[in-house]
Short mmCIF file of N, CA and C in Angstrom, two decimals:
data_model
loop_
_atom_site.label_atom_id
_atom_site.label_comp_id
_atom_site.label_asym_id
_atom_site.label_seq_id
_atom_site.Cartn_x
_atom_site.Cartn_y
_atom_site.Cartn_z
N MET R 1 4.38 -7.97 10.76
CA MET R 1 5.71 -8.42 11.03
C MET R 1 6.71 -7.37 10.55
N PHE R 2 7.67 -7.02 11.40
CA PHE R 2 8.68 -6.02 11.06
C PHE R 2 9.80 -6.68 10.26
N SER R 3 10.18 -6.03 9.18
CA SER R 3 11.25 -6.56 8.34
C SER R 3 12.08 -5.41 7.78
N LEU R 4 13.38 -5.59 7.74
CA LEU R 4 14.27 -4.60 7.16
C LEU R 4 14.60 -4.93 5.70
N ARG R 5 13.93 -5.89 5.13
CA ARG R 5 14.25 -6.35 3.78
C ARG R 5 13.68 -5.45 2.69
N GLY R 6 12.78 -4.56 3.00
CA GLY R 6 12.25 -3.65 2.00
C GLY R 6 10.86 -4.02 1.52
N ASP R 7 10.33 -3.15 0.65
CA ASP R 7 8.96 -3.29 0.17
C ASP R 7 8.75 -4.55 -0.67
N ALA R 8 9.75 -4.91 -1.48
CA ALA R 8 9.59 -6.10 -2.33
C ALA R 8 9.37 -7.34 -1.49
N HIS R 9 10.12 -7.47 -0.42
CA HIS R 9 9.96 -8.65 0.44
C HIS R 9 8.63 -8.58 1.20
N LYS R 10 8.22 -7.38 1.59
CA LYS R 10 6.93 -7.24 2.28
C LYS R 10 5.78 -7.66 1.36
N VAL R 11 5.88 -7.28 0.08
CA VAL R 11 4.85 -7.69 -0.88
C VAL R 11 4.85 -9.21 -1.02
N PHE R 12 6.04 -9.79 -1.10
CA PHE R 12 6.15 -11.25 -1.17
C PHE R 12 5.50 -11.91 0.04
N LEU R 13 5.78 -11.39 1.23
CA LEU R 13 5.19 -11.97 2.44
C LEU R 13 3.67 -11.86 2.44
N ARG R 14 3.14 -10.70 1.98
CA ARG R 14 1.68 -10.54 1.91
C ARG R 14 1.08 -11.50 0.88
N LEU R 15 1.76 -11.64 -0.26
CA LEU R 15 1.28 -12.58 -1.29
C LEU R 15 1.24 -14.00 -0.74
N LYS R 16 2.29 -14.37 -0.06
CA LYS R 16 2.36 -15.71 0.52
C LYS R 16 1.24 -15.93 1.53
N LYS R 17 1.00 -14.93 2.36
CA LYS R 17 -0.05 -15.02 3.38
C LYS R 17 -1.43 -15.15 2.71
N ILE R 18 -1.66 -14.34 1.67
CA ILE R 18 -2.94 -14.38 0.96
C ILE R 18 -3.14 -15.74 0.31
N MET R 19 -2.10 -16.25 -0.31
CA MET R 19 -2.22 -17.55 -0.98
C MET R 19 -2.39 -18.69 0.02
N ASP R 20 -1.70 -18.59 1.16
CA ASP R 20 -1.83 -19.62 2.20
C ASP R 20 -3.25 -19.68 2.75
N HIS R 21 -3.94 -18.53 2.75
CA HIS R 21 -5.32 -18.47 3.24
C HIS R 21 -6.34 -18.75 2.14
N GLY R 22 -5.87 -19.01 0.93
CA GLY R 22 -6.76 -19.35 -0.17
C GLY R 22 -7.50 -18.17 -0.77
N HIS R 23 -7.05 -16.96 -0.53
CA HIS R 23 -7.69 -15.77 -1.09
C HIS R 23 -7.13 -15.48 -2.48
N ALA R 24 -7.87 -14.69 -3.25
CA ALA R 24 -7.44 -14.32 -4.59
C ALA R 24 -6.35 -13.25 -4.50
N VAL R 25 -5.29 -13.46 -5.25
CA VAL R 25 -4.17 -12.51 -5.27
C VAL R 25 -4.62 -11.16 -5.83
N LYS R 26 -5.57 -11.17 -6.76
CA LYS R 26 -6.06 -9.93 -7.38
C LYS R 26 -6.72 -9.00 -6.37
N ASP R 27 -7.11 -9.52 -5.21
CA ASP R 27 -7.78 -8.69 -4.21
C ASP R 27 -6.79 -7.95 -3.30
N MET R 28 -5.51 -8.15 -3.51
CA MET R 28 -4.50 -7.48 -2.70
C MET R 28 -4.50 -5.99 -3.02
N LYS R 29 -4.51 -5.15 -1.99
CA LYS R 29 -4.67 -3.71 -2.20
C LYS R 29 -3.56 -3.11 -3.06
N GLU R 30 -2.34 -3.62 -2.94
CA GLU R 30 -1.23 -3.09 -3.75
C GLU R 30 -1.47 -3.37 -5.24
N LEU R 31 -2.02 -4.53 -5.56
CA LEU R 31 -2.28 -4.88 -6.95
C LEU R 31 -3.48 -4.13 -7.50
N ILE R 32 -4.46 -3.89 -6.65
CA ILE R 32 -5.63 -3.10 -7.06
C ILE R 32 -5.19 -1.67 -7.38
N GLU R 33 -4.28 -1.14 -6.57
CA GLU R 33 -3.76 0.21 -6.82
C GLU R 33 -3.05 0.28 -8.17
N ILE R 34 -2.26 -0.73 -8.49
CA ILE R 34 -1.55 -0.76 -9.77
C ILE R 34 -2.55 -0.80 -10.92
N GLU R 35 -3.58 -1.61 -10.79
CA GLU R 35 -4.60 -1.69 -11.84
C GLU R 35 -5.30 -0.35 -12.04
N GLU R 36 -5.56 0.37 -10.95
CA GLU R 36 -6.19 1.69 -11.06
C GLU R 36 -5.28 2.67 -11.80
N ILE R 37 -3.99 2.62 -11.51
CA ILE R 37 -3.03 3.50 -12.19
C ILE R 37 -2.97 3.15 -13.68
N GLN R 38 -2.91 1.84 -13.97
CA GLN R 38 -2.89 1.41 -15.37
C GLN R 38 -4.15 1.86 -16.11
N LYS R 39 -5.28 1.71 -15.45
CA LYS R 39 -6.55 2.10 -16.07
C LYS R 39 -6.56 3.59 -16.41
N LEU R 40 -6.06 4.41 -15.50
CA LEU R 40 -5.99 5.85 -15.74
C LEU R 40 -5.08 6.16 -16.92
N TYR R 41 -3.89 5.57 -16.92
CA TYR R 41 -2.94 5.84 -18.00
C TYR R 41 -3.43 5.29 -19.34
N ARG R 42 -4.13 4.17 -19.33
CA ARG R 42 -4.65 3.62 -20.59
C ARG R 42 -5.74 4.52 -21.19
N ALA R 43 -6.40 5.30 -20.35
CA ALA R 43 -7.45 6.20 -20.82
C ALA R 43 -6.87 7.43 -21.53
N LEU R 44 -5.57 7.67 -21.35
CA LEU R 44 -4.92 8.82 -21.98
C LEU R 44 -4.36 8.43 -23.34
N ASP R 45 -4.28 9.40 -24.24
CA ASP R 45 -3.69 9.10 -25.55
C ASP R 45 -2.16 9.04 -25.43
N SER R 46 -1.53 8.48 -26.45
CA SER R 46 -0.09 8.23 -26.41
C SER R 46 0.73 9.51 -26.30
N SER R 47 0.29 10.58 -26.94
CA SER R 47 1.07 11.83 -26.85
C SER R 47 1.05 12.37 -25.42
N ALA R 48 -0.07 12.28 -24.74
CA ALA R 48 -0.13 12.72 -23.34
C ALA R 48 0.73 11.82 -22.46
N LEU R 49 0.69 10.53 -22.74
CA LEU R 49 1.51 9.59 -21.96
C LEU R 49 3.00 9.89 -22.14
N LYS R 50 3.41 10.24 -23.36
CA LYS R 50 4.81 10.57 -23.59
C LYS R 50 5.21 11.81 -22.80
N LEU R 51 4.34 12.81 -22.75
CA LEU R 51 4.64 14.01 -21.98
C LEU R 51 4.75 13.69 -20.49
N ILE R 52 3.86 12.85 -20.01
CA ILE R 52 3.91 12.44 -18.60
C ILE R 52 5.20 11.66 -18.33
N PHE R 53 5.56 10.79 -19.28
CA PHE R 53 6.79 10.02 -19.14
C PHE R 53 8.01 10.94 -19.05
N TYR R 54 8.05 11.98 -19.89
CA TYR R 54 9.16 12.92 -19.84
C TYR R 54 9.22 13.63 -18.50
N ARG R 55 8.07 13.99 -17.98
CA ARG R 55 8.02 14.66 -16.67
C ARG R 55 8.50 13.72 -15.57
N MET R 56 8.10 12.47 -15.66
CA MET R 56 8.54 11.48 -14.67
C MET R 56 10.04 11.25 -14.77
N THR R 57 10.58 11.29 -15.99
CA THR R 57 12.02 11.14 -16.18
C THR R 57 12.76 12.27 -15.50
N LYS R 58 12.24 13.49 -15.65
CA LYS R 58 12.84 14.64 -14.98
C LYS R 58 12.81 14.45 -13.47
N GLU R 59 11.67 13.99 -12.99
CA GLU R 59 11.49 13.79 -11.55
C GLU R 59 12.47 12.74 -11.02
N LYS R 60 12.59 11.65 -11.76
CA LYS R 60 13.45 10.55 -11.32
C LYS R 60 14.93 10.91 -11.39
N ASN R 61 15.33 11.60 -12.44
CA ASN R 61 16.75 11.89 -12.66
C ASN R 61 17.19 13.22 -12.10
N GLY R 62 16.24 14.06 -11.74
CA GLY R 62 16.61 15.38 -11.22
C GLY R 62 17.32 15.26 -9.90
N SER R 63 18.27 16.18 -9.68
CA SER R 63 19.01 16.12 -8.42
C SER R 63 18.10 16.47 -7.26
N GLY R 64 17.15 17.32 -7.49
CA GLY R 64 16.17 17.64 -6.46
C GLY R 64 16.70 18.56 -5.38
N PHE R 65 15.79 19.10 -4.64
CA PHE R 65 16.11 20.05 -3.58
C PHE R 65 16.66 19.35 -2.35
N ILE R 66 16.15 18.17 -2.05
CA ILE R 66 16.53 17.48 -0.81
C ILE R 66 18.00 17.07 -0.81
N PRO R 67 18.52 16.43 -1.88
CA PRO R 67 19.95 16.09 -1.84
C PRO R 67 20.86 17.31 -1.74
N ILE R 68 20.45 18.41 -2.34
CA ILE R 68 21.24 19.63 -2.26
C ILE R 68 21.29 20.11 -0.80
N LEU R 69 20.15 20.09 -0.14
CA LEU R 69 20.13 20.49 1.28
C LEU R 69 20.95 19.55 2.14
N VAL R 70 20.83 18.26 1.88
CA VAL R 70 21.55 17.27 2.68
C VAL R 70 23.05 17.47 2.55
N SER R 71 23.50 17.84 1.37
CA SER R 71 24.94 18.05 1.19
C SER R 71 25.39 19.46 1.54
N ALA R 72 24.51 20.45 1.44
CA ALA R 72 24.91 21.84 1.68
C ALA R 72 24.87 22.23 3.15
N VAL R 73 23.94 21.71 3.89
CA VAL R 73 23.78 22.11 5.30
C VAL R 73 25.03 21.79 6.12
N PRO R 74 25.67 20.61 5.96
CA PRO R 74 26.90 20.37 6.74
C PRO R 74 28.01 21.38 6.42
N TRP R 75 28.10 21.79 5.16
CA TRP R 75 29.10 22.81 4.81
C TRP R 75 28.78 24.14 5.49
N LEU R 76 27.52 24.47 5.54
CA LEU R 76 27.10 25.70 6.21
C LEU R 76 27.43 25.63 7.70
N MET R 77 27.19 24.46 8.30
CA MET R 77 27.51 24.30 9.72
C MET R 77 29.02 24.38 9.95
N LEU R 78 29.79 23.83 9.01
CA LEU R 78 31.24 23.90 9.12
C LEU R 78 31.71 25.34 9.06
N LEU R 79 31.08 26.11 8.21
CA LEU R 79 31.43 27.52 8.06
C LEU R 79 31.22 28.29 9.37
N PHE R 80 30.16 27.95 10.08
CA PHE R 80 29.84 28.62 11.34
C PHE R 80 30.09 27.71 12.54
N SER R 81 31.04 26.80 12.43
CA SER R 81 31.25 25.80 13.49
C SER R 81 31.62 26.42 14.83
N LYS R 82 32.43 27.46 14.81
CA LYS R 82 32.82 28.09 16.08
C LYS R 82 31.59 28.68 16.79
N GLN R 83 30.81 29.45 16.05
CA GLN R 83 29.62 30.06 16.63
C GLN R 83 28.60 28.99 17.04
N LEU R 84 28.47 27.96 16.21
CA LEU R 84 27.53 26.89 16.51
C LEU R 84 27.94 26.12 17.75
N SER R 85 29.22 25.81 17.88
CA SER R 85 29.67 25.08 19.06
C SER R 85 29.54 25.92 20.32
N GLU R 86 29.80 27.21 20.23
CA GLU R 86 29.61 28.08 21.40
C GLU R 86 28.15 28.11 21.83
N PHE R 87 27.26 28.15 20.85
CA PHE R 87 25.83 28.20 21.14
C PHE R 87 25.34 26.87 21.72
N LEU R 88 25.77 25.76 21.12
CA LEU R 88 25.26 24.44 21.53
C LEU R 88 25.86 23.92 22.83
N PHE R 89 27.11 24.28 23.10
CA PHE R 89 27.80 23.68 24.25
C PHE R 89 28.02 24.65 25.41
N HIS R 90 27.38 25.80 25.37
CA HIS R 90 27.63 26.77 26.45
C HIS R 90 27.05 26.29 27.77
N ASP R 91 27.83 26.48 28.82
CA ASP R 91 27.42 26.21 30.21
C ASP R 91 26.82 24.82 30.42
N GLY R 92 27.37 23.80 29.78
CA GLY R 92 26.91 22.42 30.00
C GLY R 92 25.50 22.15 29.50
N SER R 93 25.05 22.96 28.57
CA SER R 93 23.70 22.81 28.02
C SER R 93 23.57 21.49 27.24
N LEU R 94 22.38 20.94 27.26
CA LEU R 94 22.09 19.75 26.47
C LEU R 94 21.44 20.10 25.14
N LEU R 95 21.55 21.38 24.77
CA LEU R 95 20.99 21.83 23.50
C LEU R 95 21.61 21.09 22.31
N TRP R 96 22.87 20.69 22.42
CA TRP R 96 23.53 19.96 21.34
C TRP R 96 22.84 18.63 21.08
N LEU R 97 22.32 18.01 22.13
CA LEU R 97 21.64 16.73 21.99
C LEU R 97 20.33 16.91 21.21
N VAL R 98 19.58 17.93 21.56
CA VAL R 98 18.33 18.22 20.85
C VAL R 98 18.62 18.57 19.40
N PHE R 99 19.62 19.43 19.18
CA PHE R 99 20.00 19.82 17.83
C PHE R 99 20.43 18.60 17.01
N SER R 100 21.25 17.75 17.58
CA SER R 100 21.74 16.56 16.87
C SER R 100 20.59 15.63 16.50
N PHE R 101 19.69 15.40 17.45
CA PHE R 101 18.54 14.53 17.18
C PHE R 101 17.68 15.10 16.07
N LEU R 102 17.36 16.38 16.15
CA LEU R 102 16.53 17.01 15.12
C LEU R 102 17.22 17.00 13.76
N TYR R 103 18.51 17.27 13.73
CA TYR R 103 19.25 17.29 12.48
C TYR R 103 19.28 15.90 11.84
N ILE R 104 19.61 14.88 12.62
CA ILE R 104 19.67 13.51 12.08
C ILE R 104 18.29 13.07 11.62
N PHE R 105 17.27 13.40 12.37
CA PHE R 105 15.90 13.05 11.98
C PHE R 105 15.53 13.74 10.67
N ALA R 106 15.85 15.02 10.54
CA ALA R 106 15.51 15.76 9.32
C ALA R 106 16.27 15.22 8.11
N VAL R 107 17.53 14.91 8.28
CA VAL R 107 18.32 14.35 7.17
C VAL R 107 17.78 12.99 6.77
N ALA R 108 17.53 12.12 7.74
CA ALA R 108 17.02 10.78 7.44
C ALA R 108 15.66 10.86 6.75
N ALA R 109 14.76 11.67 7.26
CA ALA R 109 13.44 11.81 6.65
C ALA R 109 13.55 12.36 5.23
N SER R 110 14.43 13.32 5.03
CA SER R 110 14.60 13.91 3.71
C SER R 110 15.13 12.90 2.71
N VAL R 111 16.11 12.12 3.11
CA VAL R 111 16.69 11.12 2.22
C VAL R 111 15.66 10.04 1.89
N ILE R 112 14.93 9.59 2.89
CA ILE R 112 13.89 8.59 2.65
C ILE R 112 12.84 9.13 1.70
N LEU R 113 12.39 10.35 1.92
CA LEU R 113 11.40 10.98 1.05
C LEU R 113 11.91 11.09 -0.38
N HIS R 114 13.16 11.51 -0.54
CA HIS R 114 13.75 11.66 -1.86
C HIS R 114 13.76 10.33 -2.62
N PHE R 115 14.22 9.27 -1.97
CA PHE R 115 14.31 7.98 -2.66
C PHE R 115 12.94 7.35 -2.88
N ARG R 116 11.99 7.61 -2.00
CA ARG R 116 10.63 7.12 -2.24
C ARG R 116 10.03 7.80 -3.46
N GLU R 117 10.27 9.11 -3.60
CA GLU R 117 9.76 9.84 -4.77
C GLU R 117 10.41 9.32 -6.05
N LYS R 118 11.70 9.05 -6.00
CA LYS R 118 12.38 8.47 -7.17
C LYS R 118 11.79 7.11 -7.51
N ALA R 119 11.51 6.32 -6.49
CA ALA R 119 10.94 4.99 -6.72
C ALA R 119 9.55 5.08 -7.33
N TRP R 120 8.73 6.00 -6.84
CA TRP R 120 7.38 6.18 -7.40
C TRP R 120 7.45 6.66 -8.85
N ALA R 121 8.39 7.55 -9.13
CA ALA R 121 8.55 8.02 -10.52
C ALA R 121 8.94 6.84 -11.41
N ALA R 122 9.88 6.02 -10.97
CA ALA R 122 10.30 4.85 -11.76
C ALA R 122 9.13 3.88 -11.95
N PHE R 123 8.33 3.71 -10.92
CA PHE R 123 7.15 2.83 -10.97
C PHE R 123 6.18 3.30 -12.05
N HIS R 124 5.86 4.59 -12.04
CA HIS R 124 4.94 5.14 -13.03
C HIS R 124 5.55 5.09 -14.43
N MET R 125 6.85 5.33 -14.53
CA MET R 125 7.51 5.27 -15.82
C MET R 125 7.42 3.88 -16.44
N GLU R 126 7.58 2.85 -15.63
CA GLU R 126 7.49 1.47 -16.14
C GLU R 126 6.09 1.18 -16.65
N ILE R 127 5.09 1.63 -15.93
CA ILE R 127 3.70 1.41 -16.36
C ILE R 127 3.46 2.13 -17.69
N ILE R 128 3.90 3.37 -17.78
CA ILE R 128 3.70 4.15 -19.01
C ILE R 128 4.46 3.49 -20.17
N LYS R 129 5.70 3.06 -19.94
CA LYS R 129 6.48 2.39 -20.99
C LYS R 129 5.76 1.14 -21.49
N ASP R 130 5.24 0.36 -20.56
CA ASP R 130 4.52 -0.87 -20.95
C ASP R 130 3.31 -0.54 -21.81
N ILE R 131 2.55 0.46 -21.42
CA ILE R 131 1.36 0.84 -22.19
C ILE R 131 1.75 1.34 -23.57
N LEU R 132 2.77 2.18 -23.64
CA LEU R 132 3.21 2.69 -24.94
C LEU R 132 3.75 1.56 -25.82
N ASN R 133 4.48 0.62 -25.23
CA ASN R 133 4.98 -0.53 -25.99
C ASN R 133 3.84 -1.42 -26.48
N GLU R 134 2.84 -1.64 -25.63
CA GLU R 134 1.66 -2.43 -26.05
C GLU R 134 0.98 -1.77 -27.25
N ARG R 135 0.81 -0.46 -27.17
CA ARG R 135 0.16 0.27 -28.26
C ARG R 135 0.99 0.20 -29.54
N LYS R 136 2.30 0.31 -29.39
CA LYS R 136 3.18 0.23 -30.56
C LYS R 136 3.10 -1.16 -31.20
N GLU R 137 3.08 -2.22 -30.37
CA GLU R 137 2.96 -3.58 -30.89
C GLU R 137 1.62 -3.79 -31.58
N GLN R 138 0.56 -3.29 -30.98
CA GLN R 138 -0.78 -3.41 -31.59
C GLN R 138 -0.84 -2.66 -32.92
N GLU R 139 -0.20 -1.49 -32.94
CA GLU R 139 -0.17 -0.68 -34.15
C GLU R 139 0.61 -1.40 -35.26
N SER R 140 1.75 -1.99 -34.90
CA SER R 140 2.56 -2.69 -35.91
C SER R 140 1.87 -3.96 -36.39
N LEU R 141 1.13 -4.63 -35.50
CA LEU R 141 0.36 -5.82 -35.91
C LEU R 141 -0.77 -5.42 -36.81
N GLY R 142 -1.39 -4.28 -36.53
CA GLY R 142 -2.50 -3.79 -37.36
C GLY R 142 -2.04 -3.43 -38.75
N HIS R 143 -0.85 -2.85 -38.87
CA HIS R 143 -0.31 -2.45 -40.16
C HIS R 143 0.21 -3.65 -40.94
N SER R 144 0.75 -4.65 -40.26
CA SER R 144 1.32 -5.80 -40.97
C SER R 144 0.23 -6.74 -41.50
N SER R 145 -0.93 -6.74 -40.87
CA SER R 145 -1.99 -7.63 -41.33
C SER R 145 -2.76 -7.07 -42.51
N VAL R 146 -2.56 -5.79 -42.84
CA VAL R 146 -3.27 -5.17 -43.95
C VAL R 146 -2.60 -5.47 -45.25
#
């Protein structure tokens, strides 16, 4: 089913479908993937997890190459607008249509890619934070019971 509501709603719809059919929620591929990621991160020591967390923070908060291109390319086109318009619109050519389609497609794909990468970084950061917090709580419980 096509939906413009986003991934969270799609997960909800899949969960609802799985539950309506009486299947186990744990068998959902998205949840299995999360468990695999958690298992990998739990196998690492806390100092390595902190380094990974810092790298993910850089990834999530970094301006990145894609937003710079998305904002810089229009300025470049504006700078050469006379030459560009002569090239695209000469003799009734439909080259402007091809150029426009390719440009809009490239910008849209770049923006989607950028925000998906930010979302994945945030996803991994939350898992790492949870694991580090669990370890800290276990450590404090271990010290308080002695």
